[in-house]
Tab-separated table of C-alpha atoms in Angstrom:
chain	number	residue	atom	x	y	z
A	1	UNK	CA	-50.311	-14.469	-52.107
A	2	UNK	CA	-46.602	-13.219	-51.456
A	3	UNK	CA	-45.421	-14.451	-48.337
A	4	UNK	CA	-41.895	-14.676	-46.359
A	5	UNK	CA	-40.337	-17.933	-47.006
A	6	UNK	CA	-38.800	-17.496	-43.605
A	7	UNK	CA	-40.000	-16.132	-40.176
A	8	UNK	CA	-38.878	-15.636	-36.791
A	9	UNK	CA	-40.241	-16.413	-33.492
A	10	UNK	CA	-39.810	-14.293	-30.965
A	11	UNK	CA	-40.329	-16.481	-27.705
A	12	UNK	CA	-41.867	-13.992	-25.022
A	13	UNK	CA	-43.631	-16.879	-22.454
A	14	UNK	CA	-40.908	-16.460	-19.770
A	15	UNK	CA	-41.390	-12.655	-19.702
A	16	UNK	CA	-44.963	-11.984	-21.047
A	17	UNK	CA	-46.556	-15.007	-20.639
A	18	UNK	CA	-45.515	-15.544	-16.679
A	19	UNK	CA	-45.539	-11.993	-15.281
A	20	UNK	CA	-49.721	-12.473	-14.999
A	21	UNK	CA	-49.353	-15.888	-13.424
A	22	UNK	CA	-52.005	-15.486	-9.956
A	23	UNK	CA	-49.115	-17.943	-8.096
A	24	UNK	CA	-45.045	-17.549	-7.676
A	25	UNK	CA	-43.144	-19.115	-9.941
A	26	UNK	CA	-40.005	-21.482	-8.566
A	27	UNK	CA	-36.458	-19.488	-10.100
A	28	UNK	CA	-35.693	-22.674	-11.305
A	29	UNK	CA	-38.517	-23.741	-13.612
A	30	UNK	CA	-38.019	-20.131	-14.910
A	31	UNK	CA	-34.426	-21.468	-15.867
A	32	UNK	CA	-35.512	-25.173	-17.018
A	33	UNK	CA	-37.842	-22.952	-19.259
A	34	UNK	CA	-35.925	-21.125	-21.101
A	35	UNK	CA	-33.564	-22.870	-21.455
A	36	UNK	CA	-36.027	-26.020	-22.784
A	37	UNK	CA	-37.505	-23.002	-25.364
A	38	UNK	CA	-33.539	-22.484	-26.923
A	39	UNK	CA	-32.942	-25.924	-27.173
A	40	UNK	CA	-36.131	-26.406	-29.270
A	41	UNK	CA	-34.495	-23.938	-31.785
A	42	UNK	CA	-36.456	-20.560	-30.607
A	43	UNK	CA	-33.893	-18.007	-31.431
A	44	UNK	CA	-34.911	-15.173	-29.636
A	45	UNK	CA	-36.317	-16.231	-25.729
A	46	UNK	CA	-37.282	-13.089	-23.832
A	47	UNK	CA	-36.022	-14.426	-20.074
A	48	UNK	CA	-37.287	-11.860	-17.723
A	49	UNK	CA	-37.891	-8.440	-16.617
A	50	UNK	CA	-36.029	-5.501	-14.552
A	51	UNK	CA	-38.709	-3.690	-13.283
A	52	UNK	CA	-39.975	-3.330	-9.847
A	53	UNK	CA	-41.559	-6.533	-8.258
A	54	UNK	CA	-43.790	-4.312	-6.612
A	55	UNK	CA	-45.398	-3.858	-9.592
A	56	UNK	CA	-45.081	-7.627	-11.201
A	57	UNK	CA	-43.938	-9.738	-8.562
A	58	UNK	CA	-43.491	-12.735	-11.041
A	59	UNK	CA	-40.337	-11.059	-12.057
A	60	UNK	CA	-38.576	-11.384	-9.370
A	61	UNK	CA	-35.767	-13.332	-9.597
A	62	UNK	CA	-34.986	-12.097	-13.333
A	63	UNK	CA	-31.030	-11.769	-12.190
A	64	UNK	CA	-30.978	-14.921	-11.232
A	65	UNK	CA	-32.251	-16.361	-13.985
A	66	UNK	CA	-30.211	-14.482	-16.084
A	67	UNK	CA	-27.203	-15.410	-14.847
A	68	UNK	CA	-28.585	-19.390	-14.224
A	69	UNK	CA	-29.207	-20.172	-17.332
A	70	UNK	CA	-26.427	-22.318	-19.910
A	71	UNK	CA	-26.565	-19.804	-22.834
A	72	UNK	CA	-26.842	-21.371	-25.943
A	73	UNK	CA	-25.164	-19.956	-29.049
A	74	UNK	CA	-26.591	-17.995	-31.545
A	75	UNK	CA	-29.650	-17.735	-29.191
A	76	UNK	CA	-30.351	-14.161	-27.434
A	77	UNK	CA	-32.134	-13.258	-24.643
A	78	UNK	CA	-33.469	-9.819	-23.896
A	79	UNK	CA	-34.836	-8.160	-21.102
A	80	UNK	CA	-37.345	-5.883	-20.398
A	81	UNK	CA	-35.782	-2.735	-18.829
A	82	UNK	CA	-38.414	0.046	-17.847
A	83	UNK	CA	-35.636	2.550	-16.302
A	84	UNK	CA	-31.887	3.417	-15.553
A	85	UNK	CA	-32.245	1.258	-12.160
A	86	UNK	CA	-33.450	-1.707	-14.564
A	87	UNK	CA	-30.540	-1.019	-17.064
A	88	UNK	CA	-28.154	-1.227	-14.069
A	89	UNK	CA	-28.968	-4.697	-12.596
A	90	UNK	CA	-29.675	-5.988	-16.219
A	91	UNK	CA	-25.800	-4.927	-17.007
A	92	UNK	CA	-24.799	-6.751	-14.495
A	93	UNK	CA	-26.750	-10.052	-15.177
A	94	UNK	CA	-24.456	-9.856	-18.451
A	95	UNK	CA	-27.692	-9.290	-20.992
A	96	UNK	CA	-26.853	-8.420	-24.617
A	97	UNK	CA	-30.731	-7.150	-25.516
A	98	UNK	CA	-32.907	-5.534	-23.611
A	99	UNK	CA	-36.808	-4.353	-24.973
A	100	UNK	CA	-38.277	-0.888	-23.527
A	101	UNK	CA	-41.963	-0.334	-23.784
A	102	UNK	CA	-44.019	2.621	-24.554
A	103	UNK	CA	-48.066	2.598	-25.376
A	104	UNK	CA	-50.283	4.209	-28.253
A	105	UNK	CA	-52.993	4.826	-25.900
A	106	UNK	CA	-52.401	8.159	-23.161
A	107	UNK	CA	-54.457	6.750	-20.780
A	108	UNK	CA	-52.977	3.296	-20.827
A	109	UNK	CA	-49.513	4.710	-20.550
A	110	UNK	CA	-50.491	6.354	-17.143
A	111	UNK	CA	-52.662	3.455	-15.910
A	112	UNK	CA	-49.420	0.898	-16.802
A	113	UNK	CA	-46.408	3.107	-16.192
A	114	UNK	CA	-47.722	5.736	-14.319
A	115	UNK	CA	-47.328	8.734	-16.949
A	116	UNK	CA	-48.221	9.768	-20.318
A	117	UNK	CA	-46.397	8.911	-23.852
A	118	UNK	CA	-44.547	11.904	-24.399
A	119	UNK	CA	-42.694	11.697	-20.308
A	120	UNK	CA	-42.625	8.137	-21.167
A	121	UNK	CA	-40.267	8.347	-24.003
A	122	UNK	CA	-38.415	10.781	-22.300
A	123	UNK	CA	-37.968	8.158	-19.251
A	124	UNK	CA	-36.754	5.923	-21.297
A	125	UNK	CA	-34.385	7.872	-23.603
A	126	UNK	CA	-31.606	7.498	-21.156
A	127	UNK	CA	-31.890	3.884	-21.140
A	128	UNK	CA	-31.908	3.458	-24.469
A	129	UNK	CA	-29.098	5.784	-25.321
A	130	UNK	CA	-26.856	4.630	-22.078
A	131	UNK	CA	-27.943	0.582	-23.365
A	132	UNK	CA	-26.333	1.565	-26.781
A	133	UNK	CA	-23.354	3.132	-26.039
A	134	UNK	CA	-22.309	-0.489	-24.095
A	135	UNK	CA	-23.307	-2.043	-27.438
A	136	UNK	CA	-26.101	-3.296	-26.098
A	137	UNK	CA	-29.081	-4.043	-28.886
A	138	UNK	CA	-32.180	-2.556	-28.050
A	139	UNK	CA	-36.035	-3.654	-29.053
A	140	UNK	CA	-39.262	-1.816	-28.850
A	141	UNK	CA	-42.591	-2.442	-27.774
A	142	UNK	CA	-45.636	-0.517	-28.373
A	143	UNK	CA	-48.765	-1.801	-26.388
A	144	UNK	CA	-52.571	-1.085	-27.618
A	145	UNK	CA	-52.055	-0.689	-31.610
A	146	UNK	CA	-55.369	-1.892	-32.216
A	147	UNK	CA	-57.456	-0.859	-29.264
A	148	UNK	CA	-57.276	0.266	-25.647
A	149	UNK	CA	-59.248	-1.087	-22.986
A	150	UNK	CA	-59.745	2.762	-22.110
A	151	UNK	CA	-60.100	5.254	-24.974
A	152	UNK	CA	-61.619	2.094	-27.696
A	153	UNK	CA	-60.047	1.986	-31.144
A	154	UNK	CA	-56.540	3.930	-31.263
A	155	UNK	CA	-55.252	5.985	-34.554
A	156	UNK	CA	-53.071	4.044	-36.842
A	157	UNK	CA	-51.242	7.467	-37.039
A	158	UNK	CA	-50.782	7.766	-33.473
A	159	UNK	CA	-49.622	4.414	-33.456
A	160	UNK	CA	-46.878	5.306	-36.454
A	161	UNK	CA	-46.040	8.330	-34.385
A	162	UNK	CA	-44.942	5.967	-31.165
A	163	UNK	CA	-43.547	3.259	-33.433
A	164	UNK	CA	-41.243	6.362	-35.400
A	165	UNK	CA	-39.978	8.187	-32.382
A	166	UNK	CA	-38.898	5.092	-30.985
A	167	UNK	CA	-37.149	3.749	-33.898
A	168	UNK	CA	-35.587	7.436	-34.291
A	169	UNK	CA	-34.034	6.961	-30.606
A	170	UNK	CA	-32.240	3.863	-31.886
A	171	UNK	CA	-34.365	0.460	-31.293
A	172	UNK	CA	-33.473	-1.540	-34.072
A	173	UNK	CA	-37.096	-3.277	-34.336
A	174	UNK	CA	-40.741	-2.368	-33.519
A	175	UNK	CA	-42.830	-4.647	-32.152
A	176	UNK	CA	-46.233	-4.191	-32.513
A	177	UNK	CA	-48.858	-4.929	-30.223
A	178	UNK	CA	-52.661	-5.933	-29.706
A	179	UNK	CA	-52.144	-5.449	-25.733
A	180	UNK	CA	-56.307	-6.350	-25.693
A	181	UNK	CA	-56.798	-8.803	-28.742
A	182	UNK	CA	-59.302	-7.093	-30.315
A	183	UNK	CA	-57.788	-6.486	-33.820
A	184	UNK	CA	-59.097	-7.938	-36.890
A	185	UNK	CA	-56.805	-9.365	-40.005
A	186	UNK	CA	-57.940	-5.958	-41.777
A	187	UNK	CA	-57.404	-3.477	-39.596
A	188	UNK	CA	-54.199	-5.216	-38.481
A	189	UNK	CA	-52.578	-4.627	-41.920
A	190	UNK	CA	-53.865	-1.056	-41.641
A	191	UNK	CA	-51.930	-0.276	-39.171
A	192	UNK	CA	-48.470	-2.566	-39.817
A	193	UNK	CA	-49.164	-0.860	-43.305
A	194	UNK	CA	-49.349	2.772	-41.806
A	195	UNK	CA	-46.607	2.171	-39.390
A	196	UNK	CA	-44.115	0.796	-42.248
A	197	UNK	CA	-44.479	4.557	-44.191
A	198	UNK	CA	-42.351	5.770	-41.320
A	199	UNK	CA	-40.289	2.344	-40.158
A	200	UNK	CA	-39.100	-0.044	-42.375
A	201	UNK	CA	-41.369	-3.093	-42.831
A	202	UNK	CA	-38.239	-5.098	-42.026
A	203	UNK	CA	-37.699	-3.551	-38.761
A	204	UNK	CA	-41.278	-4.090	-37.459
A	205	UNK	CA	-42.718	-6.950	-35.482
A	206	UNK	CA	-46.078	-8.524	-35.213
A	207	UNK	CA	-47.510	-9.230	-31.047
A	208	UNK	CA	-50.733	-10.665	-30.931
A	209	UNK	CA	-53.091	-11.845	-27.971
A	210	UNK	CA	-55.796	-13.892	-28.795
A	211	UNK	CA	-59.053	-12.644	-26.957
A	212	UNK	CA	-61.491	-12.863	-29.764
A	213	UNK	CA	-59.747	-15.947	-31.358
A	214	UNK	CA	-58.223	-13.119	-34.155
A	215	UNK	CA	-54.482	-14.243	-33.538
A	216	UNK	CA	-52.995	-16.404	-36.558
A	217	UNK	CA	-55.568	-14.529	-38.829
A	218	UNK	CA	-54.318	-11.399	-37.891
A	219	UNK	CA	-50.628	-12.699	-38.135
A	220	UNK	CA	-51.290	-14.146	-41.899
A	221	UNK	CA	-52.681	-10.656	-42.524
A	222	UNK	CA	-49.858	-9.257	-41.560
A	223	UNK	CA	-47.320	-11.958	-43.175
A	224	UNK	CA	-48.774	-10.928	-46.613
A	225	UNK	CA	-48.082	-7.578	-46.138
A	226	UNK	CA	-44.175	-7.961	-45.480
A	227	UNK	CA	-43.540	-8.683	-41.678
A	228	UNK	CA	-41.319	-11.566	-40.639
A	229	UNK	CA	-40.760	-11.477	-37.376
A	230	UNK	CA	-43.812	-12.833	-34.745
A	231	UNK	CA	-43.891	-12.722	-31.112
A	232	UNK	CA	-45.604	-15.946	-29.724
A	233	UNK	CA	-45.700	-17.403	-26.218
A	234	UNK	CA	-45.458	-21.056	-25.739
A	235	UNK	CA	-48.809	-22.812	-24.676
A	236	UNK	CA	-50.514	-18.883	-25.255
A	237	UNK	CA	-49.383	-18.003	-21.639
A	238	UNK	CA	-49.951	-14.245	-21.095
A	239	UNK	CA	-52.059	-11.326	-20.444
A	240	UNK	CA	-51.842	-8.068	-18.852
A	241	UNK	CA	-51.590	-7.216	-15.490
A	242	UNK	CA	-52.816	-3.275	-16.314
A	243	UNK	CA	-55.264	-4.574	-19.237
A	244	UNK	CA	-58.353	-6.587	-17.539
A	245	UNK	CA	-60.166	-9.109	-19.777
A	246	UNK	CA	-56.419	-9.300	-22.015
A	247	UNK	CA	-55.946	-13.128	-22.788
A	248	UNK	CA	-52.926	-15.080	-23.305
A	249	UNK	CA	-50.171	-14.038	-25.812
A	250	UNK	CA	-50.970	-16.028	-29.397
A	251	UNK	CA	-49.620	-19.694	-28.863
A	252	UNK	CA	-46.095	-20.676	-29.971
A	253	UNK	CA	-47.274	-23.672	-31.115
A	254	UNK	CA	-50.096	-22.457	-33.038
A	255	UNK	CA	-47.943	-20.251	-34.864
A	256	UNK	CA	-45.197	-23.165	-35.889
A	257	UNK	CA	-48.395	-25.323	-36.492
A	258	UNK	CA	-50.109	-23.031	-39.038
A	259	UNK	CA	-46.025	-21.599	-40.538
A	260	UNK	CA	-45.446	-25.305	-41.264
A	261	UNK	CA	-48.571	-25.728	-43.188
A	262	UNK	CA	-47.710	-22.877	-45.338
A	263	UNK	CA	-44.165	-23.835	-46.079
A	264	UNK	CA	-42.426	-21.265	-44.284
A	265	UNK	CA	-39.165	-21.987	-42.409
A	266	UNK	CA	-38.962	-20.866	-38.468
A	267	UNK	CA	-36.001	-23.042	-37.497
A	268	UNK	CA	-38.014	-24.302	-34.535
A	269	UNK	CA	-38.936	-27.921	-33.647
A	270	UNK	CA	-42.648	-28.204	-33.175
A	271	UNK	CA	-43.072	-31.686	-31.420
A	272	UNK	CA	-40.559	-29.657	-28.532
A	273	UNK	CA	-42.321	-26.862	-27.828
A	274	UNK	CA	-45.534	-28.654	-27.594
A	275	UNK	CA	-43.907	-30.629	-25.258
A	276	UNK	CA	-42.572	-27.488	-23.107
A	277	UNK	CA	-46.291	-25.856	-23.356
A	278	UNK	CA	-47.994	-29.279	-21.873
A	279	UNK	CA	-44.798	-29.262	-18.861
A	280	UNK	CA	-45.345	-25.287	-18.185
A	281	UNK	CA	-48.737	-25.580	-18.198
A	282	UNK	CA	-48.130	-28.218	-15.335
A	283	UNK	CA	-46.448	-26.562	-13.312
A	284	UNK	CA	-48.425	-23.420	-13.382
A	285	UNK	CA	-51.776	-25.284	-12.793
A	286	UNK	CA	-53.325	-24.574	-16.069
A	287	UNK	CA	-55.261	-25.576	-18.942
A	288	UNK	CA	-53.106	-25.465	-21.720
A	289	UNK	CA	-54.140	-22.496	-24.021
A	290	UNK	CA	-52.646	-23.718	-27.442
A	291	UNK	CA	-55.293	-25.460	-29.835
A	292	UNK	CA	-52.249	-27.206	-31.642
A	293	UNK	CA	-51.011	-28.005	-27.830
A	294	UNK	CA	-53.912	-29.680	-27.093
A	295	UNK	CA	-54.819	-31.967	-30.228
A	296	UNK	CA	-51.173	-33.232	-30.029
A	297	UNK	CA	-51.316	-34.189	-26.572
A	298	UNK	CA	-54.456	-36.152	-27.495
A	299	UNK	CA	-53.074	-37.570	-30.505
A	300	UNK	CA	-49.949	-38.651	-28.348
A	301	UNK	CA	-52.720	-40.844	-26.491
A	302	UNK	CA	-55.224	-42.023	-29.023
């Protein structure tokens, strides 16, 4: 079994995991959260999200948080920008990153964003090449790789075809994702392995939700294959606002848990971020969706 002896966590609870929160969040445990998430050695902590709080009113506030936070160095923290409007106010919150999204699934592209894939990447081709030319880096998301809560299983070649025009427009990395949960470890290697034959393996990115309790099986899958880079949210906060029955986001802890027993290096402190997922999940009201979360915090009281 060849695996990376290294991997890294991209955090994506303050963006991802919040935006499907039922209640509003306070700005400044938004702050206090990200901020706790660097500190515990996460080097990548997505902080918010420039689209229209119309649409995902937990994102309001992203500018302020932005510009709240005490940046710590060597950490980054992107943005999700959906348009030119987005890629204004996120210049002006001083962001370095910022993530556009696109979908392998035609009908989930006009249920989330209002218009197919093809107009989509044409929306967002301005963004990407005006984010560049300020030397900004830019990521990529592609939502329902392994199944759409509208059209059922998706294509891994469709899914290569998304992943390759976006890499071709200049995001630097690919991040794959299971929008529904409903991949399996051997279909999920299907399609990292059919999307690598057109983007490097070391420019993709692994984002699972954990539905059907597939998650870290999937992500081991995928870990043999070549990937080294794994989006995780801390305590598995998450879900989709345009994607009903969509669980949380694969557990941050969960993942450090189960990268630790396998002797690969993430940088991150466990014991931390356990601590941050049972404090978020406070504050939010919520039952704390990481396994590894859970038996620590009960271990911590035994």
């Amino acid at each position: 079994m060849s695996l990376p002896g290294r991997v890294k966590i991209i955090e994506v609870g303050p963006r991802d995991g919040l935006q499907n929160e039922p209640q509003p969040i306070p700005t400044a445990a938004k702050i206090e959260l990200v901020e706790r998430l660097a500190e515990a050695g996460l080097p990548v902590v997505e902080a918010g999200s420039f689209v229209s709080p119309k649409w995902v009113p937990q994102m309001a506030g992203s500018a302020e948080v932005l510009t709240g936070i005490r940046r710590r160095p060597g950490v980054t923290y992107p943005v999700l920008v959906p348009n030119e409007k987005g890629l204004d106010a996120a210049l002006a919150a001083g962001v370095t990153e910022i993530a556009v999204f696109g979908a392998a699934s035609e009908t989930f592209s006009r249920k989330n964003i209002n218009c197919g894939i093809e107009e989509s990447i044409e929306r967002f081709r301005p963004v990407v090449e005006r984010a560049l030319a300020q030397r900004l880096r830019v990521r990529g998301y592609v939502s329902c790789v392994l199944g759409c809560p509208y059209e059922g299983e998706i294509a891994p070649g469709k899914v290569a075809e998304v992943a390759g025009r976006m890499f071709r427009l200049g995001c630097y990395e690919i991040s794959l994702g299971d929008t529904i949960g409903v991949g399996t470890p051997g279909k999920a290697r299907v399609i990292l392995e059919t999307v690598a034959a057109t983007v490097p393996m070391g420019c993709l990115a692994i984002h699972f939700h954990d539905t059907y309790g597939q998650a870290l099986a999937n992500i081991l899958a995928c870990l043999e294959a070549g990937v080294a880079v794994v989006d995780s949210s801390v305590a598995g906060l998450g879900g989709c606002p345009y994607a009903k029955g969509a669980s949380g986001n694969v557990a941050t802890e969960d993942v450090l848990y189960m990268l630790d027993g396998l002797g690969i290096e993430t940088g991150v402190n466990l014991a931390a971020v356990a601590g941050i997922g049972a404090w978020i999940s406070s504050v939010l009201g919520r039952a704390n969706a990481s396994k590894v979360g859970q038996a620590m915090r009960a271990a911590s009281r035994a």
